[in-house]
mmCIF file of C-alpha atoms in Angstrom:
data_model
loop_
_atom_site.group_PDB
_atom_site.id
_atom_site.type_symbol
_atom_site.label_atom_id
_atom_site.label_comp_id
_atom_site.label_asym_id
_atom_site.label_seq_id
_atom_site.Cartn_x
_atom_site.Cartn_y
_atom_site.Cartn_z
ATOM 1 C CA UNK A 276 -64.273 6.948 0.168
ATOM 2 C CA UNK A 277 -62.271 6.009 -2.983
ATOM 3 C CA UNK A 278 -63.457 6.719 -6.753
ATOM 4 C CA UNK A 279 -61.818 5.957 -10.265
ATOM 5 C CA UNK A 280 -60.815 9.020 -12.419
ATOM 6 C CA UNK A 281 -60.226 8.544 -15.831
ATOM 7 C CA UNK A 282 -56.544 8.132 -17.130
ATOM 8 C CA UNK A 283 -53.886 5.849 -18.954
ATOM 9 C CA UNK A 284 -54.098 2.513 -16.752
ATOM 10 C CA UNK A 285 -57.026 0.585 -17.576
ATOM 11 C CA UNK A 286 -54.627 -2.007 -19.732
ATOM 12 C CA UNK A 287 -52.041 -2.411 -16.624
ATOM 13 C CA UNK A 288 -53.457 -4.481 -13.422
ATOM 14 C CA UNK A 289 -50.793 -3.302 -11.629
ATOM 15 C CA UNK A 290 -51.274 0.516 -11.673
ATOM 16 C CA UNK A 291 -54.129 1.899 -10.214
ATOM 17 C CA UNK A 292 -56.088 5.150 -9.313
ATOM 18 C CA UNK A 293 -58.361 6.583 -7.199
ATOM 19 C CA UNK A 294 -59.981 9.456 -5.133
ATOM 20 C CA UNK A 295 -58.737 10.088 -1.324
ATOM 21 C CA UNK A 296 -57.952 12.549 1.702
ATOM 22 C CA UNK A 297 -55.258 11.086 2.301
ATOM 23 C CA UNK A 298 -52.274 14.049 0.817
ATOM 24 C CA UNK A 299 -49.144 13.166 -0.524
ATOM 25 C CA UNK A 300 -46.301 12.382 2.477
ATOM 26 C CA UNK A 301 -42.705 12.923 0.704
ATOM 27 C CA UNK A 302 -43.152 16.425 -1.284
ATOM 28 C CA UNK A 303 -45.665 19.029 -3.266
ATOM 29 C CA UNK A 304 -45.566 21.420 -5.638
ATOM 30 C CA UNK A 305 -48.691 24.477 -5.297
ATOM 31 C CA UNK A 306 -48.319 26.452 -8.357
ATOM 32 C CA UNK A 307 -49.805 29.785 -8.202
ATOM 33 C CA UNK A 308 -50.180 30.445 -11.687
ATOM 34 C CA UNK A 309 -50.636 27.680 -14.136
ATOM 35 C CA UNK A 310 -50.651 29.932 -17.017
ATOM 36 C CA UNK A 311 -47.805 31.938 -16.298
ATOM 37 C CA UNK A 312 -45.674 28.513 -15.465
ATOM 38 C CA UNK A 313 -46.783 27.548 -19.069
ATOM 39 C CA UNK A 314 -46.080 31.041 -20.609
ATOM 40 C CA UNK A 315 -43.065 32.067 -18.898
ATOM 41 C CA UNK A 316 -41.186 28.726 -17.541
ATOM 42 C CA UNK A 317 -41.848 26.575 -20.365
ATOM 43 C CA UNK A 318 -40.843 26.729 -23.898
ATOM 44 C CA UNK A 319 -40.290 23.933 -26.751
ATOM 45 C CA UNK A 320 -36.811 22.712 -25.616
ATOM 46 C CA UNK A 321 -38.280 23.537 -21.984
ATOM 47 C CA UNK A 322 -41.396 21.722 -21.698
ATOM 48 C CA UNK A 323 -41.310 20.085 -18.046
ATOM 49 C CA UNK A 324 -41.096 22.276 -14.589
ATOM 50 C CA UNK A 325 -38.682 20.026 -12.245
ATOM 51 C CA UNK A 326 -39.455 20.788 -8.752
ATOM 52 C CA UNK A 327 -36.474 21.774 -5.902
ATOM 53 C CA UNK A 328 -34.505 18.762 -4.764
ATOM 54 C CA UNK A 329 -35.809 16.442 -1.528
ATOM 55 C CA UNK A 330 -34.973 13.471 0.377
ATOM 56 C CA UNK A 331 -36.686 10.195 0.238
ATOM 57 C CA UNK A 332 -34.418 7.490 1.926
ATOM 58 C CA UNK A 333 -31.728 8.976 2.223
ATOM 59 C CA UNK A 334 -31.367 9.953 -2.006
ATOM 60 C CA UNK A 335 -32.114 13.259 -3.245
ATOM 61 C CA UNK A 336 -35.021 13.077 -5.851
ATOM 62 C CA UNK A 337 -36.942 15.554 -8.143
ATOM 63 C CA UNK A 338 -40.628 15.855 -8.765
ATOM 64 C CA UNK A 339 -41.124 16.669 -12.842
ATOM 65 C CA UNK A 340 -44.326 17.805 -14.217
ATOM 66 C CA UNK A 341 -45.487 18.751 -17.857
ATOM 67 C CA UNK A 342 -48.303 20.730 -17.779
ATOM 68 C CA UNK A 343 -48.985 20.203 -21.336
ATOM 69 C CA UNK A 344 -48.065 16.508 -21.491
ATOM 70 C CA UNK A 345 -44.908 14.462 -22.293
ATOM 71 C CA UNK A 346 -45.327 13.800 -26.540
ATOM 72 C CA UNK A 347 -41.996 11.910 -26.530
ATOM 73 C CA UNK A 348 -43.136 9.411 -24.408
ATOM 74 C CA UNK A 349 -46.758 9.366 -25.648
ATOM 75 C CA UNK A 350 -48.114 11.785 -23.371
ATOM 76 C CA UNK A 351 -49.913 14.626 -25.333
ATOM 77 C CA UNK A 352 -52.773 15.520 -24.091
ATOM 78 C CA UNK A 353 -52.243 14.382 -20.802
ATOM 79 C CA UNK A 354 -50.846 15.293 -17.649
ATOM 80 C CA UNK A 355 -47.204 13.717 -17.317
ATOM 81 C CA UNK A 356 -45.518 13.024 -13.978
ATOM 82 C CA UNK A 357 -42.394 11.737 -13.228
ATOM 83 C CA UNK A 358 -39.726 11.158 -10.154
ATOM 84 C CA UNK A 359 -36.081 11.810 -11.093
ATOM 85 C CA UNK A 360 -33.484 10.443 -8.801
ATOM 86 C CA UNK A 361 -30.099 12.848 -8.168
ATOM 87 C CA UNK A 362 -27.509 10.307 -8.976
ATOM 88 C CA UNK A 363 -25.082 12.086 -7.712
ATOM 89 C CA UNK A 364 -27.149 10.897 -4.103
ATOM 90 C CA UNK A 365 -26.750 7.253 -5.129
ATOM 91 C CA UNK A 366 -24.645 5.267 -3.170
ATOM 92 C CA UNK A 367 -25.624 2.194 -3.938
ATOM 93 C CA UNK A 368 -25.589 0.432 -8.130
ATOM 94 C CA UNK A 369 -29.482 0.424 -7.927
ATOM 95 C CA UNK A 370 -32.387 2.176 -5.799
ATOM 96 C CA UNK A 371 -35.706 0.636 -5.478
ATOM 97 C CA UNK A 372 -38.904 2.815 -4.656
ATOM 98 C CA UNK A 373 -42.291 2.757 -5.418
ATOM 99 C CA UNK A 374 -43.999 5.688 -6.452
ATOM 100 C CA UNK A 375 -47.139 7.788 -5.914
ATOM 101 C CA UNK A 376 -48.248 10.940 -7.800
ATOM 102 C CA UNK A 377 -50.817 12.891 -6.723
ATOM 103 C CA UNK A 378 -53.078 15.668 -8.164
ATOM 104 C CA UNK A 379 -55.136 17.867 -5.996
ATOM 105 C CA UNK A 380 -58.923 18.758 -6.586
ATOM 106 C CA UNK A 381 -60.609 21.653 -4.786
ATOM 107 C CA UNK A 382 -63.657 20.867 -5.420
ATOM 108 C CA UNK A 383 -63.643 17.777 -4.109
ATOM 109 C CA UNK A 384 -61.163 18.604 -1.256
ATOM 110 C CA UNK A 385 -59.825 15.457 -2.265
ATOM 111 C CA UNK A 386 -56.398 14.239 -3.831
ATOM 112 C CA UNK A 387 -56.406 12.021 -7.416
ATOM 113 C CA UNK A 388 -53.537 9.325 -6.847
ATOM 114 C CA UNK A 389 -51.910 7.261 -9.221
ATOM 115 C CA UNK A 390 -49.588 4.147 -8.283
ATOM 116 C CA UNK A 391 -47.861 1.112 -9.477
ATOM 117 C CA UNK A 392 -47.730 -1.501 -6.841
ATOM 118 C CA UNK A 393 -44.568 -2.537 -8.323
ATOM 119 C CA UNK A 394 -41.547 -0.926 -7.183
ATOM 120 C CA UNK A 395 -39.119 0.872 -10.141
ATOM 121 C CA UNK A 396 -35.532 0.475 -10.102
ATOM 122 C CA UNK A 397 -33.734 3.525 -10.249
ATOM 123 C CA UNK A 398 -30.052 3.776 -11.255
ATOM 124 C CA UNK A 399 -27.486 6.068 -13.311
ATOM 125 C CA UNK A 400 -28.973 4.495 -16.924
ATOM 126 C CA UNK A 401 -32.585 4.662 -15.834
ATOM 127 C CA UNK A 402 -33.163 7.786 -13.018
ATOM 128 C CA UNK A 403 -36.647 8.876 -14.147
ATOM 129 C CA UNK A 404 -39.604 6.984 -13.624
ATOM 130 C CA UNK A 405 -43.616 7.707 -13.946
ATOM 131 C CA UNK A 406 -46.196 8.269 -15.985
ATOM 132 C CA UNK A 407 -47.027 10.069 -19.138
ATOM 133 C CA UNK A 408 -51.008 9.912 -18.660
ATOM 134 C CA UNK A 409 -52.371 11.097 -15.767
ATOM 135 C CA UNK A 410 -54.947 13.227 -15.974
ATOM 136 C CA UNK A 411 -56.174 14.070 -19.329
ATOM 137 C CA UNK A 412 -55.666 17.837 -20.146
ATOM 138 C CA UNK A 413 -59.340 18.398 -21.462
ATOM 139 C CA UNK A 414 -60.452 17.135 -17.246
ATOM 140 C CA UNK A 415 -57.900 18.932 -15.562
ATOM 141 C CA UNK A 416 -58.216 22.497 -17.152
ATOM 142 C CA UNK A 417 -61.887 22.381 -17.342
ATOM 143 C CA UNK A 418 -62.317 24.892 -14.079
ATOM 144 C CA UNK A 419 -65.776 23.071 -13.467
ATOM 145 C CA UNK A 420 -63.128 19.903 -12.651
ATOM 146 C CA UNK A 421 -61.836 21.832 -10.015
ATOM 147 C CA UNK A 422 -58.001 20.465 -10.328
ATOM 148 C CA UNK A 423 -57.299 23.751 -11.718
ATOM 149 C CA UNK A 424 -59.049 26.484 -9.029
ATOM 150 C CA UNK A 425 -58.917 29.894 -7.710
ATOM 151 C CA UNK A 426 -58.474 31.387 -11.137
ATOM 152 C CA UNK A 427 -55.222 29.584 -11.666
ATOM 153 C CA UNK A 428 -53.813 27.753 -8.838
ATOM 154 C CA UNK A 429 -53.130 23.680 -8.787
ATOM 155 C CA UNK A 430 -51.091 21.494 -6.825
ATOM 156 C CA UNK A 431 -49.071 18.482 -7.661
ATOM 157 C CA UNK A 432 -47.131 16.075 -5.201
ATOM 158 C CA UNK A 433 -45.416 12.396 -4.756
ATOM 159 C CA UNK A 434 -44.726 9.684 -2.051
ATOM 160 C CA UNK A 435 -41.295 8.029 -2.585
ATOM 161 C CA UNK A 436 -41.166 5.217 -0.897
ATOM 162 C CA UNK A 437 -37.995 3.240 -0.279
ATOM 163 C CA UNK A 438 -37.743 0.704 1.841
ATOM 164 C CA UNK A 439 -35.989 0.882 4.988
ATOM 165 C CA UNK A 440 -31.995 -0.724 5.334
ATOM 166 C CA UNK A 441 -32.415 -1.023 9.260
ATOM 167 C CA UNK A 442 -33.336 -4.808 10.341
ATOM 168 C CA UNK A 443 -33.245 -7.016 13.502
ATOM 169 C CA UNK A 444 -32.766 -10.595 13.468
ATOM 170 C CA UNK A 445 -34.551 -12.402 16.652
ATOM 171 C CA UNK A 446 -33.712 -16.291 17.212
ATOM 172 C CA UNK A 447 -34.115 -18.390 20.329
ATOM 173 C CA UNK A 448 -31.417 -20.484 21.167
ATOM 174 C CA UNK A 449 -31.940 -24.204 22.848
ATOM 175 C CA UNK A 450 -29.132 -23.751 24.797
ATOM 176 C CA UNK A 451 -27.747 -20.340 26.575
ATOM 177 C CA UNK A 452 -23.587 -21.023 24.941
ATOM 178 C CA UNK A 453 -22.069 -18.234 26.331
ATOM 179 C CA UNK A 454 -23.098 -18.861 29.765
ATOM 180 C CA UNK A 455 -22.514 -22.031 31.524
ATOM 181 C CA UNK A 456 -18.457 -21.328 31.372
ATOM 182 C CA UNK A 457 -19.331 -18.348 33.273
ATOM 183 C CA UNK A 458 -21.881 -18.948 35.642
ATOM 184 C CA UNK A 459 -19.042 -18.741 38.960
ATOM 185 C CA UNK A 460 -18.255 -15.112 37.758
ATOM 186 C CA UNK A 461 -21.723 -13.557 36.802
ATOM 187 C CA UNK A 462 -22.773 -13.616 40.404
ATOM 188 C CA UNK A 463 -22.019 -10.208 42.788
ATOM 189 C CA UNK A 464 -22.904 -10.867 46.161
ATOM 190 C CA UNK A 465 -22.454 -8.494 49.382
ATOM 191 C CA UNK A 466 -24.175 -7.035 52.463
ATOM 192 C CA UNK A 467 -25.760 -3.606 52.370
ATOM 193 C CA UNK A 468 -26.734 -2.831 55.620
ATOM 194 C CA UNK A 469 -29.405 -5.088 56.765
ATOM 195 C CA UNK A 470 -29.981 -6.205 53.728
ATOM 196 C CA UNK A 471 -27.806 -9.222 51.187
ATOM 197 C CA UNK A 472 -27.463 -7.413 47.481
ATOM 198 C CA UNK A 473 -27.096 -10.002 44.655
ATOM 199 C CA UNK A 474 -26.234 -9.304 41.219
ATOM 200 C CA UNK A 475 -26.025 -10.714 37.827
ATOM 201 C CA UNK A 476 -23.257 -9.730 34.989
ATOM 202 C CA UNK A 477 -21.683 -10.960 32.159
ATOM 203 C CA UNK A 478 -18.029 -12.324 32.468
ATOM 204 C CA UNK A 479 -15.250 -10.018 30.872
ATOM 205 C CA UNK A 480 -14.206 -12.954 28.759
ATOM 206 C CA UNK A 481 -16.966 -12.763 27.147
ATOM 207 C CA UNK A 482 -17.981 -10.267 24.549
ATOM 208 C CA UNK A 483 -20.908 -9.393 22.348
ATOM 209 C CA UNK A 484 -20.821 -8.702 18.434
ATOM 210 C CA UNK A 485 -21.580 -5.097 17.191
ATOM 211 C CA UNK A 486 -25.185 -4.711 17.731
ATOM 212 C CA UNK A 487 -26.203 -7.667 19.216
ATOM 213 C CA UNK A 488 -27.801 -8.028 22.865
ATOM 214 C CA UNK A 489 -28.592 -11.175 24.672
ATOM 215 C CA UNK A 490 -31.671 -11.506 26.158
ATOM 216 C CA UNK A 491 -32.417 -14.220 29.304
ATOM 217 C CA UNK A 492 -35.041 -14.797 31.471
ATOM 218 C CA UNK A 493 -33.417 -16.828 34.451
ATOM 219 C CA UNK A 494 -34.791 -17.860 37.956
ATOM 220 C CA UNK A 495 -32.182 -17.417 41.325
ATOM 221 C CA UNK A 496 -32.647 -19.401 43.865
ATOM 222 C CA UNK A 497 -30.769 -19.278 47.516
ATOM 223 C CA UNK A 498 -31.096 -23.041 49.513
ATOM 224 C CA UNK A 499 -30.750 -23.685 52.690
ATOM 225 C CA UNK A 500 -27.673 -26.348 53.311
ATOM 226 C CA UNK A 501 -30.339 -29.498 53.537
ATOM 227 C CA UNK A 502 -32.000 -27.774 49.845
ATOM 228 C CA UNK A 503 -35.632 -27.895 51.610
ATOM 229 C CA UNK A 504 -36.267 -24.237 51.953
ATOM 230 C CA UNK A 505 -35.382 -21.505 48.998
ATOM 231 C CA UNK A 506 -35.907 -18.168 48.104
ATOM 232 C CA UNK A 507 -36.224 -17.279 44.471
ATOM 233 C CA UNK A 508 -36.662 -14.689 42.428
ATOM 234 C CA UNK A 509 -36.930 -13.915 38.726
ATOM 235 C CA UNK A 510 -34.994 -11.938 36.222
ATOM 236 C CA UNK A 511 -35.882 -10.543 32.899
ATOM 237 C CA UNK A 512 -32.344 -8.671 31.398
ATOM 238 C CA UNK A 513 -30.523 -7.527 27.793
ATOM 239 C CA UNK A 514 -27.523 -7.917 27.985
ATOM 240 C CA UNK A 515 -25.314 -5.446 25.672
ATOM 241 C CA UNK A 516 -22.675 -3.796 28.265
ATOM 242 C CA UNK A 517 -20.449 -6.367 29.497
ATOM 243 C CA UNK A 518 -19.919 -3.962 32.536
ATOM 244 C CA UNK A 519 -23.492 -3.502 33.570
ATOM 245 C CA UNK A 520 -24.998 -5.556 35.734
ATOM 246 C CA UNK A 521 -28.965 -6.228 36.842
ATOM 247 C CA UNK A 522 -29.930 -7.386 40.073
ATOM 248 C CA UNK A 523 -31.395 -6.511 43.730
ATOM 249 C CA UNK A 524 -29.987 -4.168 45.886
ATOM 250 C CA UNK A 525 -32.157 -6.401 48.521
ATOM 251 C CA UNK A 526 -32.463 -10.205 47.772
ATOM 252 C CA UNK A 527 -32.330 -11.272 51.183
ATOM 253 C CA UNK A 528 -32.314 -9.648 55.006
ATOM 254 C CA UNK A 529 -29.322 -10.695 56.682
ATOM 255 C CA UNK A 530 -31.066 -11.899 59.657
ATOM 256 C CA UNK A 531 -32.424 -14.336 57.488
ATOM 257 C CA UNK A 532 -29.931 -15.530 55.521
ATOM 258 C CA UNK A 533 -27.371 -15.932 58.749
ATOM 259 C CA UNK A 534 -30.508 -17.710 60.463
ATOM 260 C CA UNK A 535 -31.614 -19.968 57.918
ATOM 261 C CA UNK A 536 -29.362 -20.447 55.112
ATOM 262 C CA UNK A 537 -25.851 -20.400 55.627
ATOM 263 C CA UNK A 538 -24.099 -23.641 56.570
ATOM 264 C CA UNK A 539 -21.433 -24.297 59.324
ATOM 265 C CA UNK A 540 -18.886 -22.803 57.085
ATOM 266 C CA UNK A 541 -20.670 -20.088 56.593
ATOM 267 C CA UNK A 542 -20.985 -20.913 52.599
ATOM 268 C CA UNK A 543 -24.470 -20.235 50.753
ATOM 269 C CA UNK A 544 -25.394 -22.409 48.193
ATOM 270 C CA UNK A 545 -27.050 -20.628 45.421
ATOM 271 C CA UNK A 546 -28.532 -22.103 41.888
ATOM 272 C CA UNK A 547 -29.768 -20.212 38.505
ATOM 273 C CA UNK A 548 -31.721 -21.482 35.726
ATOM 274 C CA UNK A 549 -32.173 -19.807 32.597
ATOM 275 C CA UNK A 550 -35.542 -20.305 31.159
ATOM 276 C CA UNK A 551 -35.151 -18.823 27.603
ATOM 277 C CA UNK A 552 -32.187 -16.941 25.619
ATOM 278 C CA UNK A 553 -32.360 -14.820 22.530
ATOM 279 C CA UNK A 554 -30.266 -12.882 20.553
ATOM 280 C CA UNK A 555 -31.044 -9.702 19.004
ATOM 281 C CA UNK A 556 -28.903 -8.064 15.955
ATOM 282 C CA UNK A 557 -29.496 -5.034 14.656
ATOM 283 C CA UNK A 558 -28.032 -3.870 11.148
ATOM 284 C CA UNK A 559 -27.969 -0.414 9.747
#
């Protein structure tokens, strides 16, 4: 179950925040002392704790938190929170994430959350984003709140959520391009043992982009020399190694093939028909 807390965001429809078990994903901060992180850590000039550095899509980011509110950016008497991206991690001229801050409440055994549901761009001019209300102070030191618990323990975290680079593009094409030119050299045929083995493959001639695999479903079919009697089979493959090949090691018994469906040459007459090709590309 989700319930409202009192903070900052009533005048912004797209920040919210709410009550839940659900605990923060990317990083946390459990501070064993609040008053000695205020006493000792913090001073005028010093008035933020900045957590150890951690990765969130592939970037190196910061968790900041002032304990006795952010007054330059009209946070006093409030809980500030902020995400500060290492720029020297940024390999790219901007880095969109979306953020969520969360504040732990024993008594409760539940986590306070705070989110925009619009992402922030971070860059080298603008690496710190959040929010300078949170939790008013008066709620969160009040011990009968129970954000601040166990004499003087609290806990802070953040989700950092940037979304992924890795993609596939999946299209069906009417008509199968890079096979019909090839059809006489993707078929292996040859006896093993009793049995005739038949093969599919992809031509050498013909060659695949980085990352992409062709995909077929195709039906194989051996005829007799008067085409009234067939045997056929069906073949699901990806194709991404020109070199490998997919087939059966037994199509056909010998017996059968010599009795039935081999002419007076001794030539076999054998048809494929694709039924659907797709391509697959995958981009990191």
């Amino acid at each position: 179950m989700w319930r409202t807390e009192k903070s900052c965001v009533v005048s912004d429809s797209t920040i919210t925040n709410k009550f839940g078990d659900r605990p923060p994903c990317t990083y946390s901060i459990k501070i064993q002392s609040l008053s000695q992180l205020k006493t000792t850590c913090l001073s005028e000039d010093r008035d933020r704790y900045k957590s150890r550095t951690f990765a969130s899509g592939n970037y190196n980011w910061r968790l900041v938190v002032y304990p006795k509110g952010n007054e330059k950016d009209n946070g006093s008497g409030f809980i500030s929170m902020y995400v500060e991206l290492d720029s020297t991690s940024l390999s790219a001229s901007t880095v969109l994430a979306y953020l969520t801050f969360f504040v732990y409440n024993k008594k409760e055994n539940k986590y306070f959350t705070i989110q925009d549901v619009e992402g922030k761009q971070f860059n080298a001019l603008r690496p710190v984003w959040g929010f300078p209300q949170v939790l008013p102070l008066d709620t969160f030191n009040d011990p009968k709140s129970g954000y601040v618990f166990e004499g003087d323990q609290c806990e802070f975290g953040v989700d950092v959520m940037v979304p992924l680079n890795n993609w596939e593009v999946f299209s069906i094409a009417e008509k199968p391009s890079i096979f019909p030119s090839s059809l006489g050299r993707m078929i292996k045929l040859f006896p093993k043992g009793k049995q005739l083995s038949l093969y599919l493959y992809l031509a050498e001639n013909e060659k695949l982009k980085a990352g992409e695999t062709i995909y077929m479903q195709a039906n194989i079919r051996i005829l007799d020399p008067f085409g009234c009697n067939h045997v056929t089979k069906k073949l699901n493959v990806g194709y991404q190694n020109p070199s490998r090949s997919w087939g059966w090691g037994e199509f056909l018994s010998i017996a059968e093939l010599g009795k039935a469906y081999l002419d007076k040459e001794g030539s076999l007459k054998i048809e494929i028909e694709f039924e659907a090709v797709s391509t697959t590309k995958y981009s990191p």
